[in-house]
Short mmCIF file of C-alpha atoms in Angstrom, two decimals:
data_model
loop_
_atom_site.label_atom_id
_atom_site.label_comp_id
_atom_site.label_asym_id
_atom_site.label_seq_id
_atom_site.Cartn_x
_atom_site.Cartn_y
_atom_site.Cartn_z
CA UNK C 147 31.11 84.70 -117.25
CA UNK C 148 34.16 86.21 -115.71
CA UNK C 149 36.55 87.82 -118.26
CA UNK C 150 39.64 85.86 -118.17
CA UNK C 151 42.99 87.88 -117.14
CA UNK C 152 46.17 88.00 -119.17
CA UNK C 153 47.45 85.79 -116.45
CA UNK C 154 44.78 83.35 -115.81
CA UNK C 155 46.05 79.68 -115.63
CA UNK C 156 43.99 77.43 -118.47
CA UNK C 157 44.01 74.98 -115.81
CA UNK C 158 42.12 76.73 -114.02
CA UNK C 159 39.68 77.01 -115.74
CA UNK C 160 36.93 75.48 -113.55
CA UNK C 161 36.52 78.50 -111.38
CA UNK C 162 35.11 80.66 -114.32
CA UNK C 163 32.02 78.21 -114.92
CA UNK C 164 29.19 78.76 -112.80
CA UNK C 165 31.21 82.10 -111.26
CA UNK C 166 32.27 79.36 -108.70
CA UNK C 167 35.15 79.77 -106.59
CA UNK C 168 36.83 76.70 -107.26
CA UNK C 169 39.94 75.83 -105.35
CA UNK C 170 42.43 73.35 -107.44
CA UNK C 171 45.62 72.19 -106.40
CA UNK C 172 47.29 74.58 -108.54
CA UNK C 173 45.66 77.95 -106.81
CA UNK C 174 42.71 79.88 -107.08
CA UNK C 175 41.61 80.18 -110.72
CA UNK C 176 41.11 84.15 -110.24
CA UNK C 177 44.38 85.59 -108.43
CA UNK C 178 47.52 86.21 -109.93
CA UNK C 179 49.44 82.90 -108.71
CA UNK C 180 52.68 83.43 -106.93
CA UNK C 181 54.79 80.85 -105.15
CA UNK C 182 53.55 81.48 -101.72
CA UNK C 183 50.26 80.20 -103.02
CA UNK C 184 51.61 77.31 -105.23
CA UNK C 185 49.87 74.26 -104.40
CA UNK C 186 47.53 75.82 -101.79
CA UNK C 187 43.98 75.79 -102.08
CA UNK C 188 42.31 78.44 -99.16
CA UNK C 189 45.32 80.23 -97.76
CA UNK C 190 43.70 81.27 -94.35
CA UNK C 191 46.88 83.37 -92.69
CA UNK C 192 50.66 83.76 -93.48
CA UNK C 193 51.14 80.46 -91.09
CA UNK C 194 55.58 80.19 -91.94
CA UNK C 195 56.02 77.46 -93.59
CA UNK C 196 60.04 76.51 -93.27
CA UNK C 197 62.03 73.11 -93.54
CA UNK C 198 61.18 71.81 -89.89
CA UNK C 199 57.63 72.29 -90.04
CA UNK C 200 57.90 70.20 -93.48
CA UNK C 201 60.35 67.88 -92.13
CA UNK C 202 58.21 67.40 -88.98
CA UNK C 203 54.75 66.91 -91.15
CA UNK C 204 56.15 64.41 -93.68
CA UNK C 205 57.66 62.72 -90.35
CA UNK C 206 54.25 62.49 -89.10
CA UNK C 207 53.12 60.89 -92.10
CA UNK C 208 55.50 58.62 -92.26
CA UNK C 209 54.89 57.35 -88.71
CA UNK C 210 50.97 57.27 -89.53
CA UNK C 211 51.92 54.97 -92.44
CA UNK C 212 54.30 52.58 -90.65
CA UNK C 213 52.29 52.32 -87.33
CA UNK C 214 49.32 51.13 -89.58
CA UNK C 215 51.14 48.85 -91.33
CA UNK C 216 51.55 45.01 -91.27
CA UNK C 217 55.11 43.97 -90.83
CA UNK C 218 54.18 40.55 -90.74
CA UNK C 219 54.74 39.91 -94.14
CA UNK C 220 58.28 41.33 -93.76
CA UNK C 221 59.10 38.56 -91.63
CA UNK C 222 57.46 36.13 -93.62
CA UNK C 223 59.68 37.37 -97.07
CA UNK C 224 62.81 39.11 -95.45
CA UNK C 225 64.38 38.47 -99.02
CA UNK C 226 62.18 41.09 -100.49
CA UNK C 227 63.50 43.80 -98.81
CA UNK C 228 66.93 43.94 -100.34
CA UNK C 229 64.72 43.87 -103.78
CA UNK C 230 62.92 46.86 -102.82
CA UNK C 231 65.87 48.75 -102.43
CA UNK C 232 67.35 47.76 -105.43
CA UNK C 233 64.17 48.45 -107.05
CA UNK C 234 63.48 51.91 -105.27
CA UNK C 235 67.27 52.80 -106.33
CA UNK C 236 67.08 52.36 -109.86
CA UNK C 237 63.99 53.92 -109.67
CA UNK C 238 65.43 56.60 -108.85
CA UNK C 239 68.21 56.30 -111.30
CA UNK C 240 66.23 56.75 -113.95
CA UNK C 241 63.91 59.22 -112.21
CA UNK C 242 67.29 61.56 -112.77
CA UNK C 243 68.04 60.55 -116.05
CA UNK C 244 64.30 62.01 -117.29
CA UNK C 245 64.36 64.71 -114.91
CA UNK C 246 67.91 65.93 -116.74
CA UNK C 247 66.10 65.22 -120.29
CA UNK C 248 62.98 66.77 -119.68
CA UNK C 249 64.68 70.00 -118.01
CA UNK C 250 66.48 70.24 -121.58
CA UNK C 251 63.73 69.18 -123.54
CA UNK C 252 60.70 71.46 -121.78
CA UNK C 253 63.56 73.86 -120.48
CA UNK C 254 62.55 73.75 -117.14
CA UNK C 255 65.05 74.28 -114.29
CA UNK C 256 66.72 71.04 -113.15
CA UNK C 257 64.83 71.68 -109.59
CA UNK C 258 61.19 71.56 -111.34
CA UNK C 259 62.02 68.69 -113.73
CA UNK C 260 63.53 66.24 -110.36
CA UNK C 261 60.30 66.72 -108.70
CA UNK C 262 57.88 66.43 -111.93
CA UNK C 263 60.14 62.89 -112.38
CA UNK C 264 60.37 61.66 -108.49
CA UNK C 265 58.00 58.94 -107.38
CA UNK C 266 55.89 59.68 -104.90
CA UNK C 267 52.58 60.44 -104.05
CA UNK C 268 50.80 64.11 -105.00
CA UNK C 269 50.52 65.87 -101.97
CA UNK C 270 54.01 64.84 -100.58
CA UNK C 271 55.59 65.83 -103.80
CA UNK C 272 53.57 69.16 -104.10
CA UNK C 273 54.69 69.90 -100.51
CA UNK C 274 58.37 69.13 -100.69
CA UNK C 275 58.33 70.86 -104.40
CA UNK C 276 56.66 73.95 -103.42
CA UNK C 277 59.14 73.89 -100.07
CA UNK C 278 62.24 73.94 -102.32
CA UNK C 279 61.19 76.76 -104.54
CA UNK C 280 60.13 74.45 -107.53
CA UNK C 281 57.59 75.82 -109.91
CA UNK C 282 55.07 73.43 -108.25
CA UNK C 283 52.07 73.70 -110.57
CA UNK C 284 54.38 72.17 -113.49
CA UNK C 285 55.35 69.37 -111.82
CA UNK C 286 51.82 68.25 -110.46
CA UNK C 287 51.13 68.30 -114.05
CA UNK C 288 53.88 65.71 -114.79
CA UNK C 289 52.31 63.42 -111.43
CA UNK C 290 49.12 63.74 -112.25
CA UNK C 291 49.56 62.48 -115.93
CA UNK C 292 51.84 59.87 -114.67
CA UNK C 293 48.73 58.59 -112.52
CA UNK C 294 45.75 59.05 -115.07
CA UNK C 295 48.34 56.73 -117.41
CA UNK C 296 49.17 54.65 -114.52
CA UNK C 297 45.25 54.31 -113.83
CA UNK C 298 43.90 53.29 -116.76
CA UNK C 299 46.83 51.11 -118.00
CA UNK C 300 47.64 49.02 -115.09
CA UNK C 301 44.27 47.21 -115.71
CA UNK C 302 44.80 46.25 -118.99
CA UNK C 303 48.62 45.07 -117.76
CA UNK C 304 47.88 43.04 -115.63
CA UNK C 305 44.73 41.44 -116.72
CA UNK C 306 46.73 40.76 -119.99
CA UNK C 307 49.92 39.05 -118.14
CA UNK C 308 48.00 37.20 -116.11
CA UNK C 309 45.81 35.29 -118.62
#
């Protein structure tokens, strides 16, 4: 077994079994982690990494996502689209409201805390969060707890309320 390091993320943890070098989406388990690394698994060259190329690859994304989808059912409900953005507002309301509590609560930075506490999927969140300077390890913590929760409770929701 490798002798753990004074710095070694817990999380991490993985990499030390089976002398394996496991990648996780919090670094590699056996370098000292830095924010150039955050949220990288194999970091093959310094490629710079700067707001337009992250604005340009979550526009990408975006267009992948709305070129594949069906608008049809837009059309069909038009009145749920001023409920989404009522929805997606609050949302993000009270996205603030525990972002602000758990940066006083954890002291974390205000930064860290918005995107542990912003909807949105893992890999856009790790990008933009590791792209602002957030400590981006801590808040994929926050995500993925939200979606183990989310995951195993939704289930038992819905298969409760609609009985």
């Amino acid at each position: 077994m490798h002798e753990r390091s004074g710095d070694h993320r817990r999380g991490n943890s993985f990499g030390s079994v089976g002398r394996t070098p496991l990648q996780t989406p919090f670094g590699h388990p056996h370098r000292r982690h830095d924010r150039r690394a955050a949220g990288q698994g194999i970091v093959l060259a310094d490629i710079p990494s700067g707001n337009l190329l992250s604005t340009l690859s979550q526009l990408l994304v975006a267009y992948v996502v709305v070129s594949n989808s069906d608008v049809a059912s837009i059309r069909r409900h038009p009145e749920a689209v001023p409920v989404a953005v009522g929805y997606i507002l609050v949302l993000i309301v009270f996205c603030m409201i525990a972002a602000w509590g758990i940066s006083r609560w954890f002291d974390l930075d205000l930064q860290t805390a918005i995107y542990a506490t912003a909807p949105g999927g893992l890999a856009g969140m790790a990008l933009s969060a590791t792209d602002a300077g957030a400590e981006t390890p801590v808040s994929m913590m926050f995500h993925l707890l939200r979606l183990t929760i989310i995951l195993i409770v939704t289930p038992y929701l819905a298969a409760f309320f609609t009985r």
